[in-house]
Amino acid sequence: MAGTPRNPASSGKQMLSEQVYAHLQGAIMRGEHAPGDALKPQDLAKEQGVSLAVVREALVRLVGEGLADRLPNRGFAVPLLTDERWQEIAEARRTIEPAVLRMSVERGDVDWEARVRAAHHRLVRTPPYAAEEGEHYTRAWAEAHRVFHRTLLEGCGNRALLETFDRLWIASELARRWSAHRTPDRDGAEEHRRLEEAALARDADTAAAVLVQHLTMTAAALTDAESQAT
């Protein structure tokens, strides 16, 4: 029995929406749209040469990831840096990630251990700053950082929990991109080394405690950055 034929127009719209989403996500993460800036569908549609429906679909996806806010009767905007917003994200991460890391340490196999070691090696060897990218962390380092933290949790084997991590990471990464340069004295490399060491030693208690401390320091740094901004 033949399957339902695909609608070329629908597929084309989906592809355009994906392209617009990727463009907007990158622009927001690079700081091309500052906190509080309006994201006007009409202007974005004209700029990207696509329909309003395509832009709105991309914006709704960004709202779901915490990279945009939907404002009553005012369209969309880049989220503002507010202490309450980022503390809620930090609280969620401190609640969920240490528990998932415990599961990962208990369930992860030898292949997981190898991936953790490789991800940490790449993070250590990736320069966090580059003159051409200004005072924020480089995109290459930010990606290596994400991969290391996600790999630590992948041993849990629970896709739903990993998808939750992905959503929270994107939201917190937005704040980090805006403010990470404000904490130059923090020894993040040592924090990551301790995380890797505890995970590979199968010490779930220490790994969870180190991760809680790591996330708490990040939340404190973002709160300090928001206070300076206001």
Coordinates of C-alpha atoms in Angstrom, one line a residue:
M1 CA 0.0 0.0 0.0
A2 CA 1.4 3.3 -1.0
G3 CA 2.3 5.8 1.7
T4 CA 0.8 9.3 2.0
P5 CA 2.5 11.5 -0.5
R6 CA 4.5 14.3 0.9
N7 CA 3.4 17.9 0.3
P8 CA 6.3 19.7 -1.4
A9 CA 4.9 23.1 -0.2
S10 CA 4.8 21.9 3.4
S11 CA 8.3 20.4 3.1
G12 CA 9.6 23.6 1.6
K13 CA 8.1 25.7 4.4
Q14 CA 9.6 23.5 7.0
M15 CA 13.0 23.8 5.5
L16 CA 12.7 27.6 5.4
S17 CA 11.5 27.7 9.0
E18 CA 14.5 25.6 10.0
Q19 CA 16.9 28.0 8.2
V20 CA 15.3 31.1 9.8
Y21 CA 15.4 29.5 13.2
A22 CA 19.1 28.6 12.8
H23 CA 19.8 32.2 11.7
L24 CA 17.9 33.8 14.6
Q25 CA 19.3 31.4 17.2
G26 CA 22.9 32.2 16.1
A27 CA 22.2 36.0 15.9
I28 CA 20.7 36.0 19.5
M29 CA 23.5 33.9 20.9
R30 CA 26.1 36.2 19.3
G31 CA 24.5 39.2 20.9
E32 CA 23.4 40.8 17.6
H33 CA 20.0 41.2 19.3
A34 CA 20.4 42.6 22.8
P35 CA 18.3 41.7 25.8
G36 CA 14.9 43.3 25.5
D37 CA 15.2 43.9 21.7
A38 CA 12.0 43.4 19.8
L39 CA 12.0 40.6 17.2
K40 CA 9.5 41.9 14.7
P41 CA 8.1 39.2 12.4
Q42 CA 7.4 41.7 9.6
D43 CA 11.0 43.0 9.6
L44 CA 12.5 39.6 9.9
A45 CA 10.4 38.2 7.1
K46 CA 11.6 41.0 4.8
E47 CA 15.2 40.6 5.9
Q48 CA 15.1 36.8 5.3
G49 CA 13.0 37.0 2.2
V50 CA 10.4 34.6 3.6
S51 CA 6.7 34.6 4.7
L52 CA 5.4 35.8 8.0
A53 CA 4.2 32.3 8.7
V54 CA 7.7 30.9 8.3
V55 CA 9.1 33.5 10.7
R56 CA 6.4 33.0 13.3
E57 CA 7.0 29.3 13.3
A58 CA 10.7 29.9 13.9
L59 CA 10.0 32.4 16.7
V60 CA 7.6 30.1 18.4
R61 CA 10.4 27.5 18.5
L62 CA 12.8 30.0 20.0
V63 CA 10.2 30.8 22.7
G64 CA 10.0 27.1 23.6
E65 CA 13.8 27.1 24.0
G66 CA 13.9 30.2 26.2
L67 CA 15.7 32.3 23.5
A68 CA 12.7 34.6 23.0
D69 CA 9.7 35.9 24.9
R70 CA 6.2 36.2 23.5
L71 CA 4.7 39.5 24.6
P72 CA 1.0 40.1 24.8
N73 CA -0.1 42.3 21.9
R74 CA 3.6 43.2 21.2
G75 CA 5.0 40.3 19.3
F76 CA 8.3 38.8 20.3
A77 CA 11.5 40.0 22.1
V78 CA 14.9 38.7 23.3
P79 CA 14.6 37.8 27.0
L80 CA 15.8 40.4 29.5
L81 CA 18.5 39.6 31.9
T82 CA 16.7 39.3 35.2
D83 CA 17.8 37.7 38.4
E84 CA 14.5 35.8 38.9
R85 CA 14.6 34.3 35.4
W86 CA 18.1 32.9 35.6
Q87 CA 17.8 31.8 39.2
E88 CA 14.8 29.7 38.2
I89 CA 16.8 28.1 35.4
A90 CA 19.8 27.6 37.8
E91 CA 17.4 26.0 40.4
A92 CA 16.1 23.6 37.8
R93 CA 19.5 22.6 36.6
R94 CA 20.8 22.1 40.2
T95 CA 17.7 19.9 40.9
I96 CA 17.9 17.8 37.7
E97 CA 21.5 17.5 36.5
P98 CA 23.1 16.1 39.6
A99 CA 20.4 13.4 39.8
V100 CA 21.0 12.5 36.1
L101 CA 24.7 12.5 36.7
R102 CA 24.3 10.0 39.5
M103 CA 22.4 7.8 37.1
S104 CA 25.0 8.2 34.4
V105 CA 27.8 7.3 36.8
E106 CA 26.0 4.2 37.9
R107 CA 24.8 3.1 34.4
G108 CA 27.5 4.3 32.0
D109 CA 29.6 1.7 30.2
V110 CA 33.2 1.8 29.0
D111 CA 32.2 3.6 25.8
W112 CA 30.6 6.3 27.9
E113 CA 33.9 6.6 29.9
A114 CA 35.8 7.0 26.6
R115 CA 33.4 9.7 25.3
V116 CA 33.7 11.6 28.6
R117 CA 37.5 11.6 28.4
A118 CA 37.4 12.6 24.8
A119 CA 34.9 15.5 25.4
H120 CA 37.0 16.8 28.3
H121 CA 40.2 16.6 26.2
R122 CA 38.5 18.7 23.5
L123 CA 37.3 21.2 26.0
V124 CA 40.7 21.6 27.5
R125 CA 42.3 22.0 24.1
T126 CA 39.8 24.6 22.8
P127 CA 40.7 28.2 23.4
P128 CA 37.9 29.9 25.3
Y129 CA 38.7 33.4 23.9
A130 CA 39.7 34.8 20.5
A131 CA 40.3 38.4 19.5
E132 CA 37.9 38.2 16.6
E133 CA 35.0 37.1 18.9
G134 CA 35.5 39.8 21.5
E135 CA 35.2 39.4 25.2
H136 CA 32.7 36.5 25.2
Y137 CA 33.6 32.8 25.0
T138 CA 34.2 31.6 21.5
R139 CA 31.6 29.6 19.7
A140 CA 34.0 26.6 19.5
W141 CA 34.6 26.6 23.2
A142 CA 30.9 27.0 24.0
E143 CA 30.1 24.0 21.9
A144 CA 32.9 21.9 23.5
H145 CA 31.6 23.0 26.8
R146 CA 28.1 21.9 26.0
V147 CA 29.3 18.5 24.6
F148 CA 31.3 17.8 27.8
H149 CA 28.4 18.5 30.1
R150 CA 26.0 16.5 28.0
T151 CA 28.3 13.6 27.6
L152 CA 28.7 13.4 31.3
L153 CA 24.9 12.8 31.5
E154 CA 24.5 10.5 28.5
G155 CA 25.4 7.4 30.5
C156 CA 21.9 7.7 32.1
G157 CA 20.3 6.3 29.0
N158 CA 17.2 8.3 29.4
R159 CA 16.3 10.4 26.4
A160 CA 13.6 12.4 28.2
L161 CA 16.0 13.6 30.8
L162 CA 18.6 14.5 28.2
E163 CA 16.1 16.5 26.2
T164 CA 15.3 18.4 29.4
F165 CA 19.0 19.1 29.8
D166 CA 19.1 20.4 26.2
R167 CA 16.3 22.9 26.8
L168 CA 17.8 24.2 30.1
W169 CA 21.3 24.4 28.6
I170 CA 20.2 26.6 25.7
A171 CA 18.4 29.0 28.1
S172 CA 21.4 29.2 30.5
E173 CA 23.9 29.5 27.6
L174 CA 22.2 32.6 26.5
A175 CA 22.9 34.3 29.8
R176 CA 26.4 32.9 29.9
R177 CA 27.2 34.3 26.4
W178 CA 26.2 37.8 27.7
S179 CA 28.0 37.7 31.0
A180 CA 30.8 35.1 31.1
H181 CA 33.5 37.7 30.5
R182 CA 32.6 39.2 33.9
T183 CA 34.1 36.3 35.8
P184 CA 37.8 36.1 34.6
D185 CA 39.1 34.9 38.0
R186 CA 37.0 31.7 38.1
D187 CA 38.9 28.5 37.5
G188 CA 36.4 26.7 35.3
A189 CA 39.1 24.4 33.9
E190 CA 39.7 23.0 37.4
E191 CA 36.0 22.6 38.0
H192 CA 35.7 20.6 34.8
R193 CA 38.7 18.5 35.7
R194 CA 37.2 17.5 39.0
L195 CA 33.9 16.6 37.3
E196 CA 35.6 14.3 34.8
E197 CA 37.8 12.8 37.6
A198 CA 34.8 12.0 39.9
A199 CA 32.7 10.6 37.1
L200 CA 35.3 8.3 35.8
A201 CA 36.2 7.2 39.3
R202 CA 32.5 6.2 39.6
D203 CA 32.2 8.4 42.6
A204 CA 28.5 9.5 42.2
D205 CA 28.4 11.4 45.5
T206 CA 31.5 13.5 44.7
A207 CA 30.5 14.0 41.1
A208 CA 27.0 15.3 42.1
A209 CA 28.5 17.6 44.8
V210 CA 31.0 19.1 42.3
L211 CA 28.3 19.6 39.7
V212 CA 26.1 21.4 42.3
Q213 CA 28.9 23.7 43.2
H214 CA 29.8 24.3 39.6
L215 CA 26.2 25.3 38.7
T216 CA 25.8 27.4 41.9
M217 CA 28.9 29.4 41.0
T218 CA 27.6 29.9 37.4
A219 CA 24.3 31.2 38.8
A220 CA 26.1 33.5 41.2
A221 CA 28.2 34.9 38.3
L222 CA 25.1 35.6 36.2
T223 CA 23.3 37.3 39.1
D224 CA 26.4 39.5 39.6
A225 CA 26.4 40.4 35.9
E226 CA 22.7 41.3 36.0
S227 CA 23.3 43.5 39.1
Q228 CA 26.1 45.3 37.3
A229 CA 24.0 45.8 34.2
T230 CA 21.1 47.4 36.2

